[in-house]
């Protein structure tokens, strides 16, 4: 039996693929599946505009996963009837003042060295596409291949698809610990019993380090990285925006993003805060989000504020995911996805399923093993 600890987008996707492959698999979530970082995300599939210096190894993985998303979304629709709102309008990164334009020029040069498919736009060209963008926006980079989904609908679809494929979902079931016998995984501990298992997939997001019984050489260096977000409601028949837009932020919002969903919700995110497991929304966080978004899209001023929330991203020490086997036979990692959990879910599911079913992982995953960390 395979136990997946964590029913977020990665845990559910792995469970779904394993169940499709005929494996006996149970996903455990200590709350409701898909209601932590998966719920809190914005659903952006944007490996190009989000790539940072030093992430050149991650880029091929992220691009490949983005390429899998259209098929992943169609398969979920076919199997469950849930439309996950996969949208292909693309993403625009915008600049307001001269400093921002210079910064974007650097980004453009970097994107060109990586041979990414991006295009420079003037402020006028941006407003021709999206007329409600502020007149203060003077230039931008258009990344037509950076798409988006509705992450909450994906979670709903994955739960159905997983169970329809024969997987068992145990919600509100806290896995307290992992047991080993002779150095090999043997069981998981619940509050009142133990279950014998052959394999444990650790996909518990920001909580992945906190499971007791993990051998010291197999404890992933993952910590929570808080993000605050808000949503305003547009008229879905006359949306203010159709592209995902990124722009300059302020303080705890290093860069702002605005993601319009087809139901009219306009998501505005996100802060990036080292605050442990604190989940408070703060006046300062919400103020920076709304002010930075308003600089780009002044029309949000009159829209109803319909939701505000926080999420805890699972950040590894080098911001890249941790995938595959560990020094503890039977213990497999699928955690540490940082800001890329939604984007990387399809490829994570493929990697972990291939490893468990065939005992192999493609060379592309080699840089993401737990072994890369000298100290855990
Ligand atoms: N990927 C967006 C975020 O983590 O805020």
Tab-separated table of C-alpha atoms and ligand atoms in Angstrom:
chain	number	residue	atom	x	y	z
A	1	UNK	CA	0.000	0.000	0.000
A	2	UNK	CA	1.198	3.509	-0.820
A	3	UNK	CA	0.411	6.290	1.644
A	4	UNK	CA	0.595	9.864	0.388
A	5	UNK	CA	0.865	12.321	3.274
A	6	UNK	CA	-0.761	15.581	2.168
A	7	UNK	CA	-3.807	16.136	-0.041
A	8	UNK	CA	-2.657	19.308	-1.754
A	9	UNK	CA	-2.364	19.598	-5.520
A	10	UNK	CA	0.855	17.531	-5.606
A	11	UNK	CA	-0.380	14.808	-3.245
A	12	UNK	CA	-3.683	14.470	-5.109
A	13	UNK	CA	-2.021	14.500	-8.554
A	14	UNK	CA	0.440	11.815	-7.468
A	15	UNK	CA	-2.406	9.785	-5.956
A	16	UNK	CA	-4.426	10.113	-9.159
A	17	UNK	CA	-1.581	8.955	-11.405
A	18	UNK	CA	-0.704	6.061	-9.075
A	19	UNK	CA	-4.331	4.941	-8.897
A	20	UNK	CA	-4.561	5.120	-12.705
A	21	UNK	CA	-1.479	2.909	-12.832
A	22	UNK	CA	-3.336	0.302	-10.768
A	23	UNK	CA	-1.558	0.941	-7.457
A	24	UNK	CA	-3.287	0.743	-4.109
A	25	UNK	CA	-2.992	4.306	-2.808
A	26	UNK	CA	-4.448	6.351	0.039
A	27	UNK	CA	-4.034	10.111	0.387
A	28	UNK	CA	-4.155	11.429	3.960
A	29	UNK	CA	-4.910	15.046	4.781
A	30	UNK	CA	-5.140	16.399	8.310
A	31	UNK	CA	-7.838	18.856	7.172
A	32	UNK	CA	-9.830	19.077	3.936
A	33	UNK	CA	-7.795	18.133	0.872
A	34	UNK	CA	-6.698	21.041	-1.301
A	35	UNK	CA	-7.446	23.663	1.342
A	36	UNK	CA	-3.936	24.847	2.265
A	37	UNK	CA	-1.365	26.295	-0.181
A	38	UNK	CA	-3.344	24.854	-3.127
A	39	UNK	CA	-6.386	26.857	-2.090
A	40	UNK	CA	-4.367	29.970	-1.346
A	41	UNK	CA	-2.543	30.074	-4.701
A	42	UNK	CA	-3.358	32.192	-7.751
A	43	UNK	CA	-3.115	29.394	-10.329
A	44	UNK	CA	-0.420	30.996	-12.469
A	45	UNK	CA	1.478	28.719	-14.868
A	46	UNK	CA	4.231	31.192	-15.528
A	47	UNK	CA	7.711	29.635	-15.693
A	48	UNK	CA	8.991	32.368	-18.004
A	49	UNK	CA	8.090	35.531	-16.129
A	50	UNK	CA	8.825	33.949	-12.738
A	51	UNK	CA	12.305	32.623	-13.573
A	52	UNK	CA	15.053	34.108	-11.394
A	53	UNK	CA	18.840	34.136	-11.776
A	54	UNK	CA	20.166	30.863	-10.358
A	55	UNK	CA	17.044	28.916	-11.341
A	56	UNK	CA	18.325	27.815	-14.746
A	57	UNK	CA	18.127	24.131	-13.687
A	58	UNK	CA	14.514	24.541	-12.624
A	59	UNK	CA	13.461	26.207	-15.872
A	60	UNK	CA	13.403	23.061	-18.110
A	61	UNK	CA	11.305	21.251	-15.498
A	62	UNK	CA	8.927	24.209	-15.178
A	63	UNK	CA	8.612	24.598	-18.971
A	64	UNK	CA	7.904	20.901	-19.399
A	65	UNK	CA	5.246	20.960	-16.683
A	66	UNK	CA	3.629	24.032	-18.245
A	67	UNK	CA	3.513	22.102	-21.521
A	68	UNK	CA	1.638	19.296	-19.737
A	69	UNK	CA	-1.058	21.542	-18.303
A	70	UNK	CA	-3.393	21.763	-21.279
A	71	UNK	CA	-3.658	17.950	-21.434
A	72	UNK	CA	-3.918	17.707	-17.634
A	73	UNK	CA	-6.825	20.188	-17.595
A	74	UNK	CA	-8.627	18.428	-20.488
A	75	UNK	CA	-8.199	15.047	-18.829
A	76	UNK	CA	-9.659	16.404	-15.576
A	77	UNK	CA	-12.616	17.828	-17.522
A	78	UNK	CA	-13.181	14.537	-19.335
A	79	UNK	CA	-12.938	12.435	-16.167
A	80	UNK	CA	-14.849	14.650	-13.756
A	81	UNK	CA	-16.853	17.213	-15.729
A	82	UNK	CA	-15.051	20.001	-13.808
A	83	UNK	CA	-13.748	22.814	-16.011
A	84	UNK	CA	-10.616	24.118	-14.269
A	85	UNK	CA	-10.622	27.402	-16.220
A	86	UNK	CA	-7.383	26.859	-18.129
A	87	UNK	CA	-6.738	30.231	-19.807
A	88	UNK	CA	-4.217	31.011	-22.526
A	89	UNK	CA	-4.322	34.805	-22.877
A	90	UNK	CA	-0.769	35.020	-21.529
A	91	UNK	CA	1.004	37.144	-18.951
A	92	UNK	CA	2.263	40.724	-19.153
A	93	UNK	CA	4.921	42.161	-16.824
A	94	UNK	CA	4.567	45.943	-16.685
A	95	UNK	CA	6.742	48.891	-15.666
A	96	UNK	CA	5.632	52.254	-14.328
A	97	UNK	CA	8.576	54.626	-13.891
A	98	UNK	CA	12.048	54.822	-15.423
A	99	UNK	CA	13.630	52.569	-12.822
A	100	UNK	CA	11.031	49.889	-13.527
A	101	UNK	CA	11.652	50.137	-17.267
A	102	UNK	CA	15.400	49.696	-16.725
A	103	UNK	CA	14.734	46.698	-14.532
A	104	UNK	CA	12.451	45.209	-17.185
A	105	UNK	CA	15.130	45.776	-19.832
A	106	UNK	CA	17.489	43.676	-17.695
A	107	UNK	CA	14.794	41.027	-17.404
A	108	UNK	CA	14.282	41.099	-21.169
A	109	UNK	CA	18.018	40.551	-21.773
A	110	UNK	CA	17.978	37.674	-19.290
A	111	UNK	CA	14.921	36.123	-20.968
A	112	UNK	CA	16.653	36.434	-24.344
A	113	UNK	CA	19.762	34.648	-23.076
A	114	UNK	CA	17.433	31.817	-21.973
A	115	UNK	CA	15.795	31.904	-25.443
A	116	UNK	CA	12.340	32.403	-23.967
A	117	UNK	CA	9.445	33.350	-26.190
A	118	UNK	CA	8.716	36.903	-24.946
A	119	UNK	CA	7.985	40.223	-26.615
A	120	UNK	CA	8.614	43.851	-25.597
A	121	UNK	CA	5.471	46.049	-25.636
A	122	UNK	CA	5.109	49.823	-25.361
A	123	UNK	CA	2.565	51.288	-22.922
A	124	UNK	CA	0.330	52.042	-25.910
A	125	UNK	CA	0.502	48.418	-27.126
A	126	UNK	CA	-0.323	47.165	-23.624
A	127	UNK	CA	-3.409	49.406	-23.410
A	128	UNK	CA	-4.500	48.293	-26.868
A	129	UNK	CA	-4.688	44.773	-25.430
A	130	UNK	CA	-5.955	45.742	-22.008
A	131	UNK	CA	-7.527	49.231	-22.069
A	132	UNK	CA	-8.007	49.502	-18.286
A	133	UNK	CA	-4.281	49.338	-17.536
A	134	UNK	CA	-3.092	52.640	-16.043
A	135	UNK	CA	-1.691	55.354	-18.303
A	136	UNK	CA	1.322	55.440	-15.992
A	137	UNK	CA	2.367	52.017	-17.351
A	138	UNK	CA	5.007	52.834	-19.944
A	139	UNK	CA	6.301	49.432	-21.118
A	140	UNK	CA	6.065	45.720	-20.540
A	141	UNK	CA	7.082	42.208	-21.515
A	142	UNK	CA	4.444	39.915	-22.974
A	143	UNK	CA	4.826	36.204	-22.354
A	144	UNK	CA	2.107	34.601	-24.427
A	145	UNK	CA	2.864	31.059	-23.230
A	146	UNK	CA	2.534	31.792	-19.504
A	147	UNK	CA	-1.022	30.644	-18.803
A	148	UNK	CA	-3.259	30.131	-15.742
A	149	UNK	CA	-5.884	27.862	-14.183
A	150	UNK	CA	-8.353	28.197	-11.333
A	151	UNK	CA	-6.416	26.335	-8.650
A	152	UNK	CA	-9.476	25.809	-6.422
A	153	UNK	CA	-11.330	24.125	-9.260
A	154	UNK	CA	-8.256	21.990	-9.939
A	155	UNK	CA	-8.312	20.769	-6.330
A	156	UNK	CA	-12.019	19.919	-6.603
A	157	UNK	CA	-11.465	18.074	-9.910
A	158	UNK	CA	-8.431	16.178	-8.626
A	159	UNK	CA	-10.307	14.904	-5.581
A	160	UNK	CA	-13.021	13.465	-7.843
A	161	UNK	CA	-10.575	12.098	-10.414
A	162	UNK	CA	-8.447	10.453	-7.738
A	163	UNK	CA	-11.398	8.722	-6.080
A	164	UNK	CA	-12.971	7.754	-9.429
A	165	UNK	CA	-9.683	6.031	-10.336
A	166	UNK	CA	-9.878	3.879	-7.218
A	167	UNK	CA	-7.813	5.986	-4.787
A	168	UNK	CA	-8.880	6.343	-1.152
A	169	UNK	CA	-8.992	9.819	0.356
A	170	UNK	CA	-8.819	10.140	4.137
A	171	UNK	CA	-9.508	13.722	5.133
A	172	UNK	CA	-9.309	15.053	8.697
A	173	UNK	CA	-6.826	12.264	9.377
A	174	UNK	CA	-3.578	13.435	10.887
A	175	UNK	CA	-0.524	11.329	10.084
A	176	UNK	CA	1.463	11.818	13.270
A	177	UNK	CA	4.531	9.910	12.245
A	178	UNK	CA	6.354	7.501	10.000
A	179	UNK	CA	7.796	4.265	11.389
A	180	UNK	CA	10.813	2.432	10.070
A	181	UNK	CA	12.031	-1.119	10.655
A	182	UNK	CA	15.657	-1.895	9.814
A	183	UNK	CA	15.959	1.561	8.226
A	184	UNK	CA	13.040	0.959	5.842
A	185	UNK	CA	9.605	2.590	5.978
A	186	UNK	CA	7.122	0.152	7.531
A	187	UNK	CA	4.063	2.039	8.781
A	188	UNK	CA	2.388	5.374	9.377
A	189	UNK	CA	1.026	6.385	12.757
A	190	UNK	CA	-2.417	7.927	13.054
A	191	UNK	CA	-3.940	9.271	16.252
A	192	UNK	CA	-5.317	5.892	17.342
A	193	UNK	CA	-3.750	3.253	15.120
A	194	UNK	CA	-0.924	2.289	12.796
A	195	UNK	CA	-1.197	1.324	9.149
A	196	UNK	CA	1.383	-0.902	7.496
A	197	UNK	CA	2.664	0.591	4.243
A	198	UNK	CA	5.172	-0.237	1.515
A	199	UNK	CA	5.827	3.339	0.410
A	200	UNK	CA	5.242	6.787	1.926
A	201	UNK	CA	5.136	9.833	-0.331
A	202	UNK	CA	5.763	12.949	1.722
A	203	UNK	CA	3.742	15.746	0.095
A	204	UNK	CA	2.768	17.651	3.215
A	205	UNK	CA	3.761	21.103	1.949
A	206	UNK	CA	5.014	23.507	4.612
A	207	UNK	CA	4.454	20.803	7.253
A	208	UNK	CA	6.677	18.205	5.567
A	209	UNK	CA	9.477	18.587	8.126
A	210	UNK	CA	7.164	18.185	11.093
A	211	UNK	CA	6.193	14.520	10.708
A	212	UNK	CA	7.718	12.584	13.594
A	213	UNK	CA	9.851	9.498	13.057
A	214	UNK	CA	11.545	10.733	9.886
A	215	UNK	CA	15.199	9.658	10.061
A	216	UNK	CA	17.544	12.654	10.365
A	217	UNK	CA	19.042	11.929	6.939
A	218	UNK	CA	15.576	12.027	5.335
A	219	UNK	CA	13.986	15.131	6.879
A	220	UNK	CA	13.406	17.727	4.145
A	221	UNK	CA	14.641	21.291	4.769
A	222	UNK	CA	11.268	22.897	4.125
A	223	UNK	CA	9.794	25.907	5.909
A	224	UNK	CA	6.602	27.961	5.565
A	225	UNK	CA	6.740	31.192	3.552
A	226	UNK	CA	3.655	33.253	4.161
A	227	UNK	CA	1.655	34.944	1.408
A	228	UNK	CA	-1.272	37.312	1.921
A	229	UNK	CA	-3.775	37.791	-0.886
A	230	UNK	CA	-7.052	39.566	-1.625
A	231	UNK	CA	-9.744	39.186	-4.286
A	232	UNK	CA	-12.065	41.768	-5.791
A	233	UNK	CA	-15.094	40.922	-7.890
A	234	UNK	CA	-15.376	42.118	-11.498
A	235	UNK	CA	-18.406	41.776	-13.711
A	236	UNK	CA	-17.556	38.490	-15.509
A	237	UNK	CA	-19.306	39.798	-18.651
A	238	UNK	CA	-17.233	42.991	-18.676
A	239	UNK	CA	-13.938	42.123	-16.938
A	240	UNK	CA	-11.397	44.878	-16.336
A	241	UNK	CA	-8.596	42.515	-17.302
A	242	UNK	CA	-8.036	39.303	-19.251
A	243	UNK	CA	-4.294	38.733	-19.047
A	244	UNK	CA	-2.420	37.912	-15.863
A	245	UNK	CA	-0.396	41.050	-15.098
A	246	UNK	CA	2.725	41.368	-12.963
A	247	UNK	CA	4.173	44.681	-11.820
A	248	UNK	CA	6.376	46.360	-9.286
A	249	UNK	CA	5.432	45.900	-5.645
A	250	UNK	CA	6.467	47.498	-2.385
A	251	UNK	CA	7.939	46.260	0.907
A	252	UNK	CA	6.614	42.795	1.718
A	253	UNK	CA	5.067	42.553	-1.770
A	254	UNK	CA	8.250	42.198	-3.883
A	255	UNK	CA	6.185	42.162	-7.051
A	256	UNK	CA	2.449	42.363	-7.504
A	257	UNK	CA	0.414	40.011	-9.641
A	258	UNK	CA	-3.199	40.305	-10.708
A	259	UNK	CA	-4.923	37.189	-12.021
A	260	UNK	CA	-8.440	37.413	-13.518
A	261	UNK	CA	-10.601	34.275	-13.373
A	262	UNK	CA	-13.517	33.600	-15.712
A	263	UNK	CA	-16.050	33.899	-12.872
A	264	UNK	CA	-14.990	37.539	-12.449
A	265	UNK	CA	-12.795	37.075	-9.389
A	266	UNK	CA	-9.634	39.129	-9.689
A	267	UNK	CA	-6.897	37.732	-7.443
A	268	UNK	CA	-4.249	40.122	-6.147
A	269	UNK	CA	-1.086	38.718	-4.569
A	270	UNK	CA	1.095	38.228	-2.805
A	271	UNK	CA	3.250	39.082	0.156
A	272	UNK	CA	6.386	36.999	0.765
A	273	UNK	CA	7.043	36.776	4.506
A	274	UNK	CA	9.268	34.689	6.757
A	275	UNK	CA	6.820	34.431	9.652
A	276	UNK	CA	6.882	30.754	10.549
A	277	UNK	CA	3.372	29.311	10.737
A	278	UNK	CA	1.742	32.698	11.440
A	279	UNK	CA	-1.331	33.146	9.262
A	280	UNK	CA	-2.519	36.600	10.203
A	281	UNK	CA	-3.610	39.048	7.563
A	282	UNK	CA	-2.070	42.403	8.316
A	283	UNK	CA	-3.244	45.925	7.522
A	284	UNK	CA	0.181	46.640	5.999
A	285	UNK	CA	0.091	43.556	3.799
A	286	UNK	CA	-3.394	44.249	2.469
A	287	UNK	CA	-2.534	47.931	1.972
A	288	UNK	CA	0.584	47.111	-0.090
A	289	UNK	CA	-1.337	44.617	-2.206
A	290	UNK	CA	-4.180	46.977	-3.001
A	291	UNK	CA	-1.943	49.995	-3.539
A	292	UNK	CA	0.428	48.157	-5.886
A	293	UNK	CA	-2.478	46.636	-7.845
A	294	UNK	CA	-4.251	50.011	-8.029
A	295	UNK	CA	-1.101	51.589	-9.535
A	296	UNK	CA	-1.518	49.178	-12.471
A	297	UNK	CA	-5.280	48.817	-12.658
A	298	UNK	CA	-6.951	51.899	-11.138
A	299	UNK	CA	-10.429	50.528	-11.907
A	300	UNK	CA	-10.195	48.121	-8.947
A	301	UNK	CA	-10.927	51.114	-6.677
A	302	UNK	CA	-14.684	50.695	-7.076
A	303	UNK	CA	-14.848	46.898	-7.030
A	304	UNK	CA	-16.157	44.962	-4.023
A	305	UNK	CA	-13.452	43.327	-1.938
A	306	UNK	CA	-14.791	39.768	-1.681
A	307	UNK	CA	-12.066	37.797	0.076
A	308	UNK	CA	-8.743	38.082	1.843
A	309	UNK	CA	-6.599	35.160	2.968
A	310	UNK	CA	-3.152	33.855	3.716
A	311	UNK	CA	-1.324	30.732	2.607
A	312	UNK	CA	1.912	29.020	3.575
A	313	UNK	CA	4.169	28.120	0.668
A	314	UNK	CA	6.497	25.164	1.253
A	315	UNK	CA	9.927	26.685	0.634
A	316	UNK	CA	13.062	24.601	0.463
A	317	UNK	CA	16.476	26.084	1.228
A	318	UNK	CA	17.208	26.722	-2.461
A	319	UNK	CA	13.590	27.424	-3.501
A	320	UNK	CA	13.507	24.338	-5.751
A	321	UNK	CA	11.322	21.282	-5.169
A	322	UNK	CA	12.540	18.102	-3.486
A	323	UNK	CA	11.553	15.075	-5.563
A	324	UNK	CA	12.173	11.360	-5.430
A	325	UNK	CA	13.771	8.748	-3.190
A	326	UNK	CA	15.650	9.364	0.042
A	327	UNK	CA	18.261	7.488	2.061
A	328	UNK	CA	15.317	5.752	3.764
A	329	UNK	CA	14.028	3.018	1.437
A	330	UNK	CA	10.300	3.408	0.880
A	331	UNK	CA	10.262	7.133	1.708
A	332	UNK	CA	9.738	9.380	-1.340
A	333	UNK	CA	9.712	13.187	-1.356
A	334	UNK	CA	7.346	15.483	-3.242
A	335	UNK	CA	7.661	18.742	-1.383
A	336	UNK	CA	9.357	22.161	-1.264
A	337	UNK	CA	7.639	23.536	-4.360
A	338	UNK	CA	7.984	27.116	-3.088
A	339	UNK	CA	6.036	29.436	-5.447
A	340	UNK	CA	5.546	26.774	-8.128
A	341	UNK	CA	3.272	24.110	-6.668
A	342	UNK	CA	0.422	24.569	-9.139
A	343	UNK	CA	2.748	24.818	-12.146
A	344	UNK	CA	4.820	21.767	-11.177
A	345	UNK	CA	1.978	19.427	-10.139
A	346	UNK	CA	1.700	17.486	-13.448
A	347	UNK	CA	5.428	16.833	-13.742
A	348	UNK	CA	5.733	16.051	-10.034
A	349	UNK	CA	2.996	13.439	-10.389
A	350	UNK	CA	4.737	11.929	-13.404
A	351	UNK	CA	8.149	11.833	-11.699
A	352	UNK	CA	6.914	10.213	-8.509
A	353	UNK	CA	4.628	7.738	-10.295
A	354	UNK	CA	7.417	6.688	-12.669
A	355	UNK	CA	9.744	6.196	-9.729
A	356	UNK	CA	7.277	4.119	-7.700
A	357	UNK	CA	5.926	2.058	-10.587
A	358	UNK	CA	9.107	1.574	-12.649
A	359	UNK	CA	11.880	2.388	-10.199
A	360	UNK	CA	13.349	5.056	-12.497
A	361	UNK	CA	13.352	8.833	-12.682
A	362	UNK	CA	14.261	10.873	-15.739
A	363	UNK	CA	17.626	12.668	-15.656
A	364	UNK	CA	15.766	16.003	-15.620
A	365	UNK	CA	14.862	15.329	-11.936
A	366	UNK	CA	18.416	14.604	-10.759
A	367	UNK	CA	19.125	18.149	-9.477
A	368	UNK	CA	16.021	17.982	-7.266
A	369	UNK	CA	16.833	15.038	-5.023
A	370	UNK	CA	17.090	15.469	-1.259
A	371	UNK	CA	20.772	14.450	-1.572
A	372	UNK	CA	21.707	17.896	-2.857
A	373	UNK	CA	21.491	19.313	0.678
A	374	UNK	CA	24.630	18.638	2.703
A	375	UNK	CA	22.844	19.298	5.989
A	376	UNK	CA	19.199	18.546	6.726
B	1	LIG	N1	3.393	31.762	-7.419
B	1	LIG	C1	2.906	32.910	-6.776
B	1	LIG	C2	3.177	33.035	-5.341
B	1	LIG	O1	3.763	32.164	-4.728
B	1	LIG	O2	2.841	34.052	-4.776
